[in-house]
Amino acid sequence: MTKYIGKSIKRVEDKRFITGQGSYTDDIKIPNMTHAYILRSPYAHANINSIDTTAAAEADGVVAIFTGSDIPEAIAGVPCGWQVDFKNGDTMKEPPHPLLCRTKVRHVGDGIAIVIANTKTQAKDASELIEVDYDILDAVTCPKKAAEEGAPLVHNDVPNNMAFDWELGNPKEEVSAAMATASHVTELDFINQRMVPNAMEPRSAIGLYDTAYDKYTLYTSTQNPHLIRLLMCAFVLGIPEHKVRVVGPDVGGGFGSKIFHYVEEALVIWASKEIGRPIKWTSDRSEAFLTDAHGRDHITNAKMGFDADGKIVALQAYTYANMGGYLSTFAPAVPTYLHGTLLQGLYTTPKINVDVKAMFTHTNAVDAYRGAGRPEATYLLERLLDLAALEMNTDPAELRMKNFIPAFDGVEQEGYVTQVALQYDSGNYEPVLKRALEMVGYEAFREEQAAQSNGKLLGIGFSTYIEACGIAPSAVVGALGARAGLFESAQVRVQPTGKVSVYTGSHSHGQGHETTFAQVVADRMGIPLEDVDIIHGDSDSVAFGMGTYGSRSLAVGGSAIVKSVDKVLEKGAKIAAHLLEASADDLEYAEGKWTVKGTDKSVGFGDVSLTAYVPHNYPEGLEPGLDMNAFYDPANFTYPFGAHIAIVEIDKETGHVKLKRFIAVDDVGNVINPMIVDGQIHGGLAQGIGQAMLEGAQYDDTGQLINGSYMDYCMPRADDFPSFEIDRTVTPCPHNPLGVKGAGEAGAIGSTPAVVNAVVDALWKGGFKVKDVPMPMTPERVWNAMQS
Amino acid sequence: MANKISVTVNGTTHTGEVEGRVLLVDYLREHLSLTGTHIGCDTSSCGACTVHVDGKAIKSCTMLAAQADGASVTTVEGLSSNGELHPIQEGFKEEHGLQCGFCTPGMMMTATDLLKNNADPSEQEIREALEGNFCRCTGYHNIVKSIQYAAKKMATTA
């Protein structure tokens, strides 16, 4: 039955990319198209006294210039898609995020004016002629300082800059009481620094208004075209949704940053009708640094208590989460329901409390970035565990084994109910760590480490993580504040000749859906892979969709496809039964044909599909055609897990850290295409390791992003990594038809603390008993750690 | 100021006028509609715009179109010949060296230049040769393997 599932089928989408025929938004040309450039604030916090566009409007090639005051009052701005209210029940503070600033700017890069010209160069030239008179105000960029009395306010009507505060788990007093019984408490203050997602394709959007049909088209580099359409039509522009087509063509990476509805999308759509011509806007990399939603940015204090046997007795975590100047689409969910809920980790910790304050600052918005909250949770837990092992002089792997939740498959044994609102689906945690230790050659490594005497310090770091993926059961997330459902839809259109076009609401921006989904369909239908086409990304052809993020495409989108395929086969069986003059109950379907059980009488899928569209000899009362739709709303999240181990070598003279080996054993449930899953893991690892060693956005006190270019922000390069050593175990998801859990974020979630733990281990073993080296662990920071 | 230039791109000679400040990458993308060459940054760092000029890999955002007057340029669209994939293209497909595909053209142009000068590079040499090309999807792991695949293939067919 499984001719394709489980095989590393080469990707069908590759041909267009390796021959230069991919079609990204900026590659699209439309007749009579204009080009837009957005003038942005150079200040983090300022009042706008006046904007003079007179000279700019007369510049060569300029078609139109719009400022905030040109946009109708009714268009208040882009909405937030998730509401997290204050602990005391007060409503989340949700100040408007205007398309262009009218009176005040709140971060460097906030939009002032859109200049539209015949060429991009003309638009850019003209923007330099716009005169803006600002009163510069004090800024605050640190979420902890933003909470202090007297801090500059980002929004005048948001006291203390607090968007909301939030708490989850056992009551604080219970956690404190449990902590008081501990024979050892490990405490750590740390910063999970702000990351810039840096998808290689800068964001781009084309707005087109067609007067003949009174219809708009938006091409945009997005992970979820239908979600953008819904948000933009219903909450921003008030345009009827059926009059808007949104296309996410080939998209050059997203990593979360292309989930969100950005102001530029609404701007080009609105302005395209105003000027009667299509408008293309494409971000420069410098603009991308300033305006693509950033990730992480937590300041945390955490304590973990252990009894005399090394069993965890309590966990307390306090976090300030930086929201930036405005609430981006999913921002409130990230430090709360995607972070606090994961603090059970893989462990039986009986008492957990997490407390989060979400703060506005004069910085770019922060939202989901690969892993979104779960990397922060993993970092918190795994740093504490390795540090505790060092402090208690015990083995970090043994300490984990001692605290692992026992295996459960979610079928015979119930899913594990955590202290922080989740029920894990299935898990078997010891094997991933054991396999990783075996791959490392753990005992030999420890001997080598002890014997090291060449001026270098060797260290090993662990991370055993869990994530909540396959986002998400709509009713559950609705109860938690999501303003959208998180199901997925699929449609299978069967052509009369038996070829199959599958329309999915998931969106591929590198994940290889055109291959993986085709493998699923071809196997389920018993037809050749070549007979299946996967179509995504266009709201005019795909009926509906929620898009791709949160490692959800296969678990949710794939399940919707399976449901539609099953509906096709169910109807096909009725037609087959008619043709075979048998009862549908007596038929079995295999290898693309229905056979009357126990006989050699059969009819092929192609004959049935032809009959469905040429219904001359057809079951009475049955509709012609063989297209089927399905929506799939998952019963639970999925819970992939794994064990990551880093081995580093520190040069004592310079503080330079070399990542010598990285071992990852992940369990993402069943695997459809191992090659693609491995690729997802590799990419995630690079981003997670990049955070530990190289990357991090740096705002100065005035709110300038001082490393907002590739000359300043350290992107990971090929020679920063060794070849990764990866393997997997398979614990199927019990609640979706494919048994899959999702693989997109695992690498980024597990890897970061392993690397930092390895550096701390190396330092500790070298006699430098430091608790933390702040990320990114530059040679300077590591060297300083050795001097303290 | 307009400059008259004549550039041979993928074997076809194009003659026309370009503004002095037009970058080669914009000339390829906007004037010739060869959109396989991508723009990933504005600091000549990421390498998404890498093409060959007179047989050498260069970042086409670092060169003016006017400077390419008289030159022979090869872009990703010119890599395969007679409908046959170039070994580097085959390598990227076979070894899953691409995900979103955005950095891929530049990666392949850099890699072919490397293999021209070093037919059998070590893993470290490959990683160092890719210093000027960023990929955010693959962690470079399979890009290295793709280039090794191409090296092997080119050695056996040479």
Coordinates of C-alpha atoms in Angstrom, one line a residue, chain B residues 58-119:
Chain B
I58 CA 30.4 37.9 -9.1
K59 CA 27.6 39.5 -7.1
S60 CA 25.6 41.3 -9.7
C61 CA 24.5 43.9 -7.2
T62 CA 28.1 45.0 -6.8
M63 CA 28.5 45.8 -10.5
L64 CA 26.9 48.4 -12.7
A65 CA 25.3 47.3 -15.9
A66 CA 27.5 49.8 -17.7
Q67 CA 30.5 47.9 -16.4
A68 CA 29.3 44.8 -18.1
D69 CA 29.5 46.4 -21.5
G70 CA 31.2 43.9 -23.8
A71 CA 31.0 41.1 -21.2
S72 CA 29.6 37.7 -21.4
V73 CA 27.2 37.0 -18.5
T74 CA 25.7 33.6 -17.5
T75 CA 22.7 33.5 -15.2
V76 CA 20.9 30.5 -13.7
E77 CA 18.7 30.5 -16.8
G78 CA 21.8 29.7 -18.8
L79 CA 23.1 26.9 -16.6
S80 CA 21.5 23.9 -18.4
S81 CA 22.2 23.2 -22.0
N82 CA 20.2 21.3 -24.6
G83 CA 17.5 20.5 -22.0
E84 CA 20.1 18.7 -19.8
L85 CA 20.5 19.9 -16.2
H86 CA 23.9 21.0 -15.3
P87 CA 25.5 18.6 -12.8
I88 CA 25.2 21.3 -10.1
Q89 CA 21.4 21.6 -10.8
E90 CA 21.1 17.8 -10.6
G91 CA 23.1 17.8 -7.4
F92 CA 20.8 20.3 -5.7
K93 CA 17.8 18.2 -6.7
E94 CA 19.3 14.8 -5.8
E95 CA 20.7 15.9 -2.4
H96 CA 17.7 18.2 -1.4
G97 CA 20.0 21.2 -1.5
L98 CA 17.2 23.7 -1.7
Q99 CA 14.0 24.4 0.2
C100 CA 12.4 27.8 -0.7
G101 CA 14.7 28.1 -3.7
F102 CA 15.5 31.8 -3.2
C103 CA 19.2 31.5 -2.6
T104 CA 19.6 28.5 -4.9
P105 CA 20.5 30.3 -8.2
G106 CA 23.3 32.3 -6.5
M107 CA 24.5 29.2 -4.6
M108 CA 24.7 27.2 -7.8
M109 CA 26.6 30.0 -9.6
T110 CA 29.1 30.2 -6.8
A111 CA 29.4 26.5 -6.6
T112 CA 30.1 26.1 -10.4
D113 CA 32.8 28.7 -10.1
L114 CA 34.3 26.8 -7.2
L115 CA 34.3 23.5 -9.1
K116 CA 35.9 25.1 -12.1
N117 CA 38.9 26.1 -9.9
N118 CA 38.9 23.1 -7.6
A119 CA 37.4 20.0 -9.1

